[in-house]
XYZ file of C-alpha atoms in Angstrom:
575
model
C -78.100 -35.008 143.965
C -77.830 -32.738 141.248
C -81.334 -31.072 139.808
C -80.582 -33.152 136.047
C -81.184 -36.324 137.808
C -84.874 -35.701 139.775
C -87.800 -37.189 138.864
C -91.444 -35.464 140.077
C -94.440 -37.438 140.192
C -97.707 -35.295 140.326
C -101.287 -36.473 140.374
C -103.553 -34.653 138.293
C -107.161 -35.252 138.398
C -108.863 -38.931 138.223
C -111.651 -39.371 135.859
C -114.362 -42.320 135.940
C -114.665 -43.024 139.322
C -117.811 -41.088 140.673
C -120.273 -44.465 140.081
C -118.116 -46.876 141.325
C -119.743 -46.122 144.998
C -123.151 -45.250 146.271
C -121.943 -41.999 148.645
C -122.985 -38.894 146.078
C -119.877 -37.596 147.154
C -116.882 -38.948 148.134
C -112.454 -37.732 148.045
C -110.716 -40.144 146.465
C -106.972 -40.666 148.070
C -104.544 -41.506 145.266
C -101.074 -43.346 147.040
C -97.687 -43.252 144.799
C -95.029 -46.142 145.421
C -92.007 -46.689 143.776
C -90.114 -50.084 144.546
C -91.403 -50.077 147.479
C -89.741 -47.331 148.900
C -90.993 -44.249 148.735
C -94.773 -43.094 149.071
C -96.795 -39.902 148.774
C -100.081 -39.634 148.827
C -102.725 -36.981 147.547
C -106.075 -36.470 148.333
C -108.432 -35.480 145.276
C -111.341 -33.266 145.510
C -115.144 -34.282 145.298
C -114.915 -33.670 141.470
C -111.567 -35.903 141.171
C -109.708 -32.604 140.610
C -106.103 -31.856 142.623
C -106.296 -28.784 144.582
C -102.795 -28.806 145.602
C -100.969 -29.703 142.638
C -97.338 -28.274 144.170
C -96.473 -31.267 146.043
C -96.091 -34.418 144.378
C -93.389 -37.247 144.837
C -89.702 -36.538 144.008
C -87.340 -39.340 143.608
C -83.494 -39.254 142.630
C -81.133 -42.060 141.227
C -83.944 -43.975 139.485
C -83.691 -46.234 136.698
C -86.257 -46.506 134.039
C -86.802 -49.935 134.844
C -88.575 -48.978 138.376
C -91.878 -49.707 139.151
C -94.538 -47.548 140.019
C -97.822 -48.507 141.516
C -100.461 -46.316 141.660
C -103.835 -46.743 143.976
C -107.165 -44.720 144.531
C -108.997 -45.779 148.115
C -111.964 -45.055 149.620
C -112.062 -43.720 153.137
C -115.633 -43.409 155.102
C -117.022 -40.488 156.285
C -116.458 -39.881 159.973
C -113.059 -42.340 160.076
C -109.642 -41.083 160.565
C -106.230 -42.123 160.519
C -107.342 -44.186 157.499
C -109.081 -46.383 159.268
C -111.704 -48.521 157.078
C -109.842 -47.807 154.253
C -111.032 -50.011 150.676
C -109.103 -50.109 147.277
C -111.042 -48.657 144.699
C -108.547 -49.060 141.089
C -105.298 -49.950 141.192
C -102.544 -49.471 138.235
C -98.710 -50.450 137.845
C -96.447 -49.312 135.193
C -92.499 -49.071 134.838
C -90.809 -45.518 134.194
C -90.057 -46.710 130.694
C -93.509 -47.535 129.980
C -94.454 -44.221 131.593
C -92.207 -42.183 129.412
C -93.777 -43.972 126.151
C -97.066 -42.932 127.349
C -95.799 -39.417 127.390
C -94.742 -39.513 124.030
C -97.959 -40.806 122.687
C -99.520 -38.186 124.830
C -97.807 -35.572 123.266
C -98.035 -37.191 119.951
C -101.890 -36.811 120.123
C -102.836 -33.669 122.239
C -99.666 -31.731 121.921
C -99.211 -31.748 125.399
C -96.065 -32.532 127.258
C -94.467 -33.852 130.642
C -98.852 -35.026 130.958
C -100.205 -38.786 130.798
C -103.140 -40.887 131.345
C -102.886 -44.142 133.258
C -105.715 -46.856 133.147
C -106.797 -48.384 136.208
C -108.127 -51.686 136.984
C -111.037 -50.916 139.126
C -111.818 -53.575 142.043
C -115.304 -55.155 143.225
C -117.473 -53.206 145.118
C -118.343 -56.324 147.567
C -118.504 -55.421 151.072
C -116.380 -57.615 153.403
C -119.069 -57.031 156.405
C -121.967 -55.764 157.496
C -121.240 -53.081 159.049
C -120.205 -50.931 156.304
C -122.848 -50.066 153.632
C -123.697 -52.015 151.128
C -122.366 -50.967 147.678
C -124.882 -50.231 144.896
C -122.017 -48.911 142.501
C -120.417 -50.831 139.730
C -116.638 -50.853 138.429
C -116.158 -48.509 135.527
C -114.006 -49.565 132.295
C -113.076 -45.805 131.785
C -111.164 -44.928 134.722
C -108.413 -43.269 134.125
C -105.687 -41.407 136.345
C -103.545 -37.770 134.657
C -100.425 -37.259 136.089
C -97.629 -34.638 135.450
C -93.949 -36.575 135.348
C -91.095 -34.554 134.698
C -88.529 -36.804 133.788
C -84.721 -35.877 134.343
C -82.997 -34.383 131.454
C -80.829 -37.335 131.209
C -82.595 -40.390 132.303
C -80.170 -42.921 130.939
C -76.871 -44.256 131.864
C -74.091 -41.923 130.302
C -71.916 -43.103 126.926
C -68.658 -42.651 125.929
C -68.804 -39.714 123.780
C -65.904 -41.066 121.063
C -67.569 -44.221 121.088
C -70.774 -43.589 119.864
C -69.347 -40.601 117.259
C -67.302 -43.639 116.086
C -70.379 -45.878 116.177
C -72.485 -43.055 114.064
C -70.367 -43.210 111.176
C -69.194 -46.475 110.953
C -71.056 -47.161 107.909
C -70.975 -44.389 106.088
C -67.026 -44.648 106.029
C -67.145 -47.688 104.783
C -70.136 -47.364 102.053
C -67.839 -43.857 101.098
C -64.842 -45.737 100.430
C -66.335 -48.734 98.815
C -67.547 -46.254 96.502
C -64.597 -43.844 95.813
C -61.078 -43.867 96.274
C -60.905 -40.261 97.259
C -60.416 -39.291 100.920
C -63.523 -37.821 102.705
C -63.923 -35.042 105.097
C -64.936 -36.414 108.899
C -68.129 -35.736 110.034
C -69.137 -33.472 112.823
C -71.524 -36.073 115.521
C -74.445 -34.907 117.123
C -74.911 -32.505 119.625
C -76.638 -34.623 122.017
C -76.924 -38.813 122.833
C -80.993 -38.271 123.436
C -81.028 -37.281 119.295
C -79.603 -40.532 118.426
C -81.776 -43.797 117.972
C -80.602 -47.153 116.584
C -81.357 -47.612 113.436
C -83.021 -50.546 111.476
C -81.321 -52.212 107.654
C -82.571 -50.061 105.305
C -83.715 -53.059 102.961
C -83.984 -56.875 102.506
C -81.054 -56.989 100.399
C -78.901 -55.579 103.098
C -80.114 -58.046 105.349
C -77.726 -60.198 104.336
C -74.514 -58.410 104.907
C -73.372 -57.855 108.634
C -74.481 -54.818 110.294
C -72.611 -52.999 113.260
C -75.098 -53.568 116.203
C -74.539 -50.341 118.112
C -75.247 -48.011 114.374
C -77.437 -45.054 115.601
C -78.913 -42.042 113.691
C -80.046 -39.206 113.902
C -84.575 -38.963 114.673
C -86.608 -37.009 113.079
C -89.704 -35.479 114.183
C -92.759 -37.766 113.874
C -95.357 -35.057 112.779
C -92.818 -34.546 109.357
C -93.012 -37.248 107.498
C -91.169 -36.736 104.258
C -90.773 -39.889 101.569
C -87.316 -40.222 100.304
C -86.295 -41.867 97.052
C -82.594 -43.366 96.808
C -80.444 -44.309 93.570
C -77.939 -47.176 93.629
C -75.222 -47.762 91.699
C -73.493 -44.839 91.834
C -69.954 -43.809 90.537
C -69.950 -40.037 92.483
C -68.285 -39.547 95.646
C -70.193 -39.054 98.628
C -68.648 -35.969 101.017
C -70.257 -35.126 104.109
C -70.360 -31.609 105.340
C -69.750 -30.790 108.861
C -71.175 -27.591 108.542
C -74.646 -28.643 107.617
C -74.642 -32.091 109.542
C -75.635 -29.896 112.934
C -78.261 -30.942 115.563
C -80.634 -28.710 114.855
C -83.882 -30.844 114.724
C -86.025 -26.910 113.618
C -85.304 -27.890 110.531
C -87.054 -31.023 109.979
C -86.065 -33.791 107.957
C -83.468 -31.760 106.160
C -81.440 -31.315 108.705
C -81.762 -34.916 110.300
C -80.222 -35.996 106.806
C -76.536 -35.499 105.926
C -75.395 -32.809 103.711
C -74.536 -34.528 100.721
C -78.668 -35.722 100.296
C -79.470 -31.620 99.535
C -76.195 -31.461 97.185
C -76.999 -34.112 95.102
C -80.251 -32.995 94.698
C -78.919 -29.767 93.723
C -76.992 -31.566 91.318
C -79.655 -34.031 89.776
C -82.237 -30.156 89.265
C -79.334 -29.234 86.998
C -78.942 -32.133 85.210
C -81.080 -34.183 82.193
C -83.808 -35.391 83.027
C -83.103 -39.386 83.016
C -84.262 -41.378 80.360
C -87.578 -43.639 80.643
C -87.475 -45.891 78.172
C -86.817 -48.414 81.179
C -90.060 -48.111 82.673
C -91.853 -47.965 78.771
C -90.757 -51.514 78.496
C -92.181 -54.657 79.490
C -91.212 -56.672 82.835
C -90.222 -59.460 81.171
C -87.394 -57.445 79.038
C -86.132 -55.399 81.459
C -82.787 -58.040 82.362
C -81.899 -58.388 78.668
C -82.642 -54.528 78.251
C -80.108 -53.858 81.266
C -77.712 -56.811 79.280
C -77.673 -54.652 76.381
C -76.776 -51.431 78.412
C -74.433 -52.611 80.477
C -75.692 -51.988 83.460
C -73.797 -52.783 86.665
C -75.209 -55.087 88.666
C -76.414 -54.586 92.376
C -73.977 -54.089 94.900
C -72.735 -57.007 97.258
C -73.231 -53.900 100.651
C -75.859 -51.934 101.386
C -74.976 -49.101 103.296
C -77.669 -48.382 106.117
C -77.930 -44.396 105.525
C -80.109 -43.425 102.143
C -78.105 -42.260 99.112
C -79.148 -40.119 96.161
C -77.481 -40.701 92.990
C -76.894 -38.749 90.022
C -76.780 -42.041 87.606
C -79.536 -42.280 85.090
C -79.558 -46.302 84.965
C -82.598 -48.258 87.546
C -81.901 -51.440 88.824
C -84.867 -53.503 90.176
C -84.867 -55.253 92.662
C -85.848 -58.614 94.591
C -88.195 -56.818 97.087
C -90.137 -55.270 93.985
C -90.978 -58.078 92.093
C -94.157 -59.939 93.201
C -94.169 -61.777 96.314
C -96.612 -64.558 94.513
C -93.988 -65.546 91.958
C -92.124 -67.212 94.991
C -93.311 -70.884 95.081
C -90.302 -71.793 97.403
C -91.536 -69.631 99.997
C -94.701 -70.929 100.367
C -95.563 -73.893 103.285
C -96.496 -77.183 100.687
C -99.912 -77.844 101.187
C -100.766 -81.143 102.886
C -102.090 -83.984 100.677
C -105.717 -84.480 100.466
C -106.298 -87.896 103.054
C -110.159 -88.221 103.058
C -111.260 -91.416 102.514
C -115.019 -91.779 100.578
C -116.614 -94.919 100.628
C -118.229 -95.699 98.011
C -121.628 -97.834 97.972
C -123.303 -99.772 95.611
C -126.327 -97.814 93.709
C -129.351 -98.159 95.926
C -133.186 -98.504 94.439
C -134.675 -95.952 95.485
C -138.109 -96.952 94.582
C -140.508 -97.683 97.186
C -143.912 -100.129 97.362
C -147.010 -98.814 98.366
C -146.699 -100.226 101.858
C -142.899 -98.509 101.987
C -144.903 -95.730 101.325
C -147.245 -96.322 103.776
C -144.903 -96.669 106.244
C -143.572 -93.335 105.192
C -146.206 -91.456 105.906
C -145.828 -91.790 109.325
C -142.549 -92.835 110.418
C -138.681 -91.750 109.442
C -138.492 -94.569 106.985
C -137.788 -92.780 104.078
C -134.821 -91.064 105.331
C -133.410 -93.724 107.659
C -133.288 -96.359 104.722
C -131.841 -93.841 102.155
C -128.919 -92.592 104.529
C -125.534 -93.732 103.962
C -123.621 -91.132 105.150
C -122.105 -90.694 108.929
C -123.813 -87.007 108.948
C -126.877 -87.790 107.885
C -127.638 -90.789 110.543
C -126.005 -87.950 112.582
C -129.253 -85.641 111.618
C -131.749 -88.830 112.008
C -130.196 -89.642 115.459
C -130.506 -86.198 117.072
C -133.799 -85.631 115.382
C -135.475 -88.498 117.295
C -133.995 -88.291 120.667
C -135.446 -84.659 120.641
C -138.767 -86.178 120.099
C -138.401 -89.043 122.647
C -137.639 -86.553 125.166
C -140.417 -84.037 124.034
C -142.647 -87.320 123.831
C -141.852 -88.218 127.163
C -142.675 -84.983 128.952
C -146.215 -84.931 127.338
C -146.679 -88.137 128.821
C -145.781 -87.528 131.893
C -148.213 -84.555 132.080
C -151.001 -87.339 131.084
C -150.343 -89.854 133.174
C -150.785 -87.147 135.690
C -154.397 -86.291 134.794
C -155.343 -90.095 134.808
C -154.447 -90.177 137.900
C -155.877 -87.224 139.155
C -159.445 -88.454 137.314
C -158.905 -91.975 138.513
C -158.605 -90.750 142.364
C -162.219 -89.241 141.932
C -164.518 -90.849 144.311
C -168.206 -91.683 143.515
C -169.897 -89.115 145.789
C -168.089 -86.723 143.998
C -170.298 -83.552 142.211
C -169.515 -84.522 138.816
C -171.383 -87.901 137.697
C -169.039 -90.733 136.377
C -170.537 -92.861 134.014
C -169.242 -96.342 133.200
C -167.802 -95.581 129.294
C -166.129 -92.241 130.776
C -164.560 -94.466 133.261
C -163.782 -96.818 130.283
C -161.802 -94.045 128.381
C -159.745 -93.194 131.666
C -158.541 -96.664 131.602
C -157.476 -96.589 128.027
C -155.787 -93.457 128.040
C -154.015 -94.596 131.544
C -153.266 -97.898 129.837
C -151.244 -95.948 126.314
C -149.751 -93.416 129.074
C -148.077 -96.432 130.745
C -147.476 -98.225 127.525
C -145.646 -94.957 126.053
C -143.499 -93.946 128.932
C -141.992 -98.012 129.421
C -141.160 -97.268 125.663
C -139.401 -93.802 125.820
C -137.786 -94.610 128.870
C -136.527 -97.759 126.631
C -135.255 -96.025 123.097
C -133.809 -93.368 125.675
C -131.575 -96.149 127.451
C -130.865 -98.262 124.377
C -130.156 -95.314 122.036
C -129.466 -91.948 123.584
C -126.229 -92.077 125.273
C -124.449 -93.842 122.506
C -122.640 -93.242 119.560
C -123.717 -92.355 115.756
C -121.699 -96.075 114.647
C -123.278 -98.012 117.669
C -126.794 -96.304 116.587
C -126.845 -97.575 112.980
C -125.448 -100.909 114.251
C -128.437 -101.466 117.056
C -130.912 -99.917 114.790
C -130.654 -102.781 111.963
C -133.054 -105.417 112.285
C -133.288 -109.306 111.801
C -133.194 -108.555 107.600
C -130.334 -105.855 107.630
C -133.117 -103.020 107.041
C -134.892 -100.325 109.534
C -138.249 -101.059 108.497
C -139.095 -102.840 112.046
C -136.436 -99.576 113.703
C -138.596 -97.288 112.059
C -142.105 -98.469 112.921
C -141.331 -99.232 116.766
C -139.597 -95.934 117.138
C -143.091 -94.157 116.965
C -144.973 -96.203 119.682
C -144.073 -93.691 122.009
C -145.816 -91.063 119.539
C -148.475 -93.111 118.895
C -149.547 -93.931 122.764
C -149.002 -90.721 123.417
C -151.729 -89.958 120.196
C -154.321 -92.715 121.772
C -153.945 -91.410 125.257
C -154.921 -88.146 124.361
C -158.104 -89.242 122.268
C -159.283 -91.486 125.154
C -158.348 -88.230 127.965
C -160.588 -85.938 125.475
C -163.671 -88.916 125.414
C -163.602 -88.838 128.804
C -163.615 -85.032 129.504
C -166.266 -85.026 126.320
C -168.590 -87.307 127.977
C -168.705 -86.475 131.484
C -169.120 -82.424 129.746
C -171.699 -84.261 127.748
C -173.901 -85.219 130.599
C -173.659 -81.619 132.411
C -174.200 -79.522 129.210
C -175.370 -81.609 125.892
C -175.793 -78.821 123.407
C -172.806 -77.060 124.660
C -170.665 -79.682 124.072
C -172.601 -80.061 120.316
C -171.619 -76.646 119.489
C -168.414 -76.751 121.227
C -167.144 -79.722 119.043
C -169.025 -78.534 115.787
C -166.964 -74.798 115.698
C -163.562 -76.754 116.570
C -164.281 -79.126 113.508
C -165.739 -76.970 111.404
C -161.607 -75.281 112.823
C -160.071 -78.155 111.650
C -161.043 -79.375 108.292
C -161.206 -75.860 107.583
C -158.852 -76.398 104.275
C -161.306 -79.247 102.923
C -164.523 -77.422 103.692
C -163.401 -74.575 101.367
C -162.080 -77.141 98.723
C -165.355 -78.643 98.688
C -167.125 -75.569 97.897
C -165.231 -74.337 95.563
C -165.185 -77.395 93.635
C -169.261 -77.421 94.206
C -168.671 -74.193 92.400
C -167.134 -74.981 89.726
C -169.251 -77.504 89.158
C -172.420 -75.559 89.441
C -170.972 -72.979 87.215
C -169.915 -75.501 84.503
C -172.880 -77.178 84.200
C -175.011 -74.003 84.043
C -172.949 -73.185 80.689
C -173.378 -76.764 79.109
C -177.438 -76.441 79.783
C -177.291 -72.736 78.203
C -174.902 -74.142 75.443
C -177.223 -77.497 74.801
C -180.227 -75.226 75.089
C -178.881 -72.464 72.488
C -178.286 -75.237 70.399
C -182.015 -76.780 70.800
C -183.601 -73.093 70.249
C -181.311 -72.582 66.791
C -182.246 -76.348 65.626
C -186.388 -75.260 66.241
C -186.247 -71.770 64.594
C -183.933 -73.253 61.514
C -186.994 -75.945 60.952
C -189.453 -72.966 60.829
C -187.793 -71.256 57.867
C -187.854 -74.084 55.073
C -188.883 -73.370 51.621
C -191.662 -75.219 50.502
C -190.693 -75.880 46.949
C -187.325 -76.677 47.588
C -187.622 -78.717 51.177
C -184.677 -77.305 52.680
C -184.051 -74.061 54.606
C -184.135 -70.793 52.962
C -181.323 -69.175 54.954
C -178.838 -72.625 54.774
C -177.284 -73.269 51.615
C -177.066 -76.273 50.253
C -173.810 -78.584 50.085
C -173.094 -80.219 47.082
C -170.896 -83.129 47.436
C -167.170 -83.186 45.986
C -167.863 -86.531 44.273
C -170.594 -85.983 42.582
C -169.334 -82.378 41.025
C -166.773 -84.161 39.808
C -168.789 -86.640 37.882
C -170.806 -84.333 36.461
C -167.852 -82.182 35.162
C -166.490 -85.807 33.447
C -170.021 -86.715 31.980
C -170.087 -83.005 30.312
């Protein structure tokens, strides 16, 4: 085994895993497997640190599709030869996905041949009880760093020619679509690991066949450099060997071929191009190009990115609005809800309709049509049969509790008290015989089998609508009769406290129409206070007006006198 094909394996630290057990401190051991055929294991300090971190497991002849399974256990304190031993996390990853990891790693913290693995941490249930019982709890943060230094070449060697033929397989072709001029051979990379496969370099080339096995060279992910192209180009394309090295210092220049920096060269020294193109409107642009002749877009793509000297733009598909293609678009499905219509409904209602009303869901049971609203009515009311129902439970068991009072008992029972325990009994009964029945007839069935049971003798829910309260309303008389009773048998213990009592929670009560009262009272008071000082201003101007009159002339001094329109007038005619 040579020292280019050994992979090493080193655990790191583990992180996360100090409240996943109750011991304050405990060594975690960390196994390796891979395929089931080679383990090494490491134990970690208190802190989760390695203190040894120059052994670790070495492997040869792997493949990157190997499996390797990490796991951290937990051995007690005082047992050896791993006796007692519990799984704490477990993880299991191929070498490929291990590598990717890497490169993210590195991508991130600029750190290489180091990775973090997540683990799935396990229960902390005992299995018996003898060993302590676990107070810790799993922890979603665990993670394990290892140190994997990976073989400088980890996959299966390639024909040299083949993939230097593979390379440039396109780019002799798109070169001598292009010009008729022979082209000097590129030199291929230095290395296979420099190479990736590469993906069409547009929509439009999607279309034409593409070699399978076309690689390129990568460039490093931390440049990122935009590159334009031109198309349509007359020039010939040469390649220099020179340039075309594997250097990857340079960046993205040197991961492109030569002729990219030439032809830049070239375009610096050049005209400017002209842009009347982009001055004019989208919808002129193809009888623009018409006019100049422009050449139309080529039938092959090549995969590689070409800059152009040509002055002339071409637009195309993949720039134009991806809206403007109807045909691409799923046809929407027709609309197929049916509406039934009904005839117009009068929605007036008499005054015993309104009656009715007040008290029960008539109003919104008889102007329903709809599937969702009877849907709303439905649920609405078995709430309140079941709600109904528990309160009378709760009553019926007071009344029975009252009624199993015997007469030598400490608190007097007179005959009416005894009376009201009947009555509210009685309306208990009465109300649970009719929620336990509108809870079998109408609960566990459907909205369509509701409306059809709730329709009555006349094709209305008037009678529906009335009968669905009884359970409301014997629940309402039960609890009047229960409150005579406890009033009256408090009534013969304590008279006036029972007077107050009653007086402050009415008083409680009507609350809203006590302070209407008054304030109309005030109103009133305050009205009629101005009309007597208004009438009486009016009396006292009246008696000191009759105390002024002239005595020659009859009339008041300070009034003067009206002469009537009629009779000025015929004066003025006689004159």
């Amino acid at each position: 085994m040579t020292e280019e094909e050994r992979w090493s394996i080193t655990v790191v630290r583990a992180q996360g895993l100090r409240l996943m057990l109750p011991d304050k401190s405990w060594r975690p051991v960390v196994t390796l497997e891979v395929d089931n055929r080679a383990t090494h294991e490491t134990i970690l300090g208190v802190d989760g640190q390695n203190p040894n971190l120059k052994q670790g497991l070495t492997l040869y002849d792997l493949r990157l599709s190997s499996v390797l399974e990490m796991k951290v256990w937990h051995i007690l304190q005082g047992k050896k030869n791993g006796k007692n031993r519990r799984l704490v996390a477990s993880s299991r990853q191929t070498l490929n996905e291990l590598m990717q990891s890497m490169r993210i790693h590195k991508a991130v913290r600029s750190i290489s041949q180091y990775t973090d693995v997540k683990l799935t941490c396990q229960s902390c249930k005992t299995r018996s009880t003898t060993l302590p019982s676990s107070k810790g709890r799993p922890q979603n943060g665990a993670l394990l760093t290892l140190r994997v230094v990976t073989p400088t070449s980890p996959a299966s060697p390639v024909d040299s020619q083949d993939t230097q033929r593979t390379l440039f397989e396109d780019q002799e072709s798109s070169g001598s679509c292009s010009s008729s001029e022979p082209t000097a051979p590129p030199t291929p990379p230095e290395s296979i690991s420099d190479i990736i496969e590469v993906e069409p370099a547009s929509p439009v080339a999607q279309s034409s066949p593409v070699a399978p096995n076309v690689f390129r060279r990568r460039r490093k992910k931390h440049k990122k450099h935009s590159k334009g192209y031109l198309m349509l180009s007359d020039h010939e394309h040469t390649y220099d060997s020179a340039n075309y090295s594997g250097d990857e210092s340079e960046g993205s220049s040197a991961a492109s071929p030569s002729f990219l920096r030439s032809s830049q060269s070239e375009l610096e020294s050049q005209d400017p191009p002209d842009n009347s193109l982009f001055d004019t409107p989208l919808g002129s642009l193809f009888d623009l190009s018409s006019e100049q002749c422009l050449d139309t877009p080529p039938e092959h793509i090549p995969s590689h990115t070409v800059i152009s000297t040509s002055t002339t733009q071409w637009f195309t598909a993949s720039l134009l609005p991806q809206h403007t293609l109807d045909h691409s678009k799923p046809p929407v499905p027709p609309y197929t809800e049916t509406i039934e219509v009904y005839e117009p409904v009068d929605l007036r209602m008499s005054w015993w309709e309104r009656f009715i009303a007040t008290f029960t869901m008539y109003a919104e049971i008889r102007d329903a049509r709809m599937d969702s609203e009877f849907e709303a009515i439905f649920q609405r009311m078995r709430m309140e049969w079941t709600f109904i129902g528990t309160l009378l439970a709760g009553l019926a068991a007071v009344n029975t509790t009252v009624m199993s009072i015997s007469p030598d008992s400490t608190i007097p029972l007179s005959p009416t008290a005894l009376r009201a325990t009947a009555s509210s009994s009685i309306f208990t009964g009465l109300g649970i015989a009719a929620t336990a029945y509108f809870i079998l007839r109408y609960s566990f069935s459907p909205v369509d089998v509701f409306r059809s049971r709730a329709l009555d003798v006349y094709s209305s829910y008037f009678f529906f609508a009335i009968s669905s309260r009884v359970p409301t309303l014997c629940m309402v008389a039960s609890a009047v009769c229960l409150m005579a009773f406890l009033g009256l048998v408090a009534f013969d213990v304590w008279p006036r406290g029972v007077v107050a009592v009653c007086f402050l929670v009415g008083i409680v009560m009507s609350l809203q129409f006590l302070v209407f009262g008054f304030h109309q009272l005030g109103k009133g008071i305050v009205g009629g206070g101005k009309r007597v000082v208004r009438v009486s201003r009016g009396v006292v101007r009246k008696m000191t007006g009759a105390g002024n009159i002239a005595p020659d002339q009859g009339t008041p001094a300070s009034l003067p006198q009206k002469r009537d329109s009629k009779a000025v007038g015929t004066s003025s005619f006689v004159q």
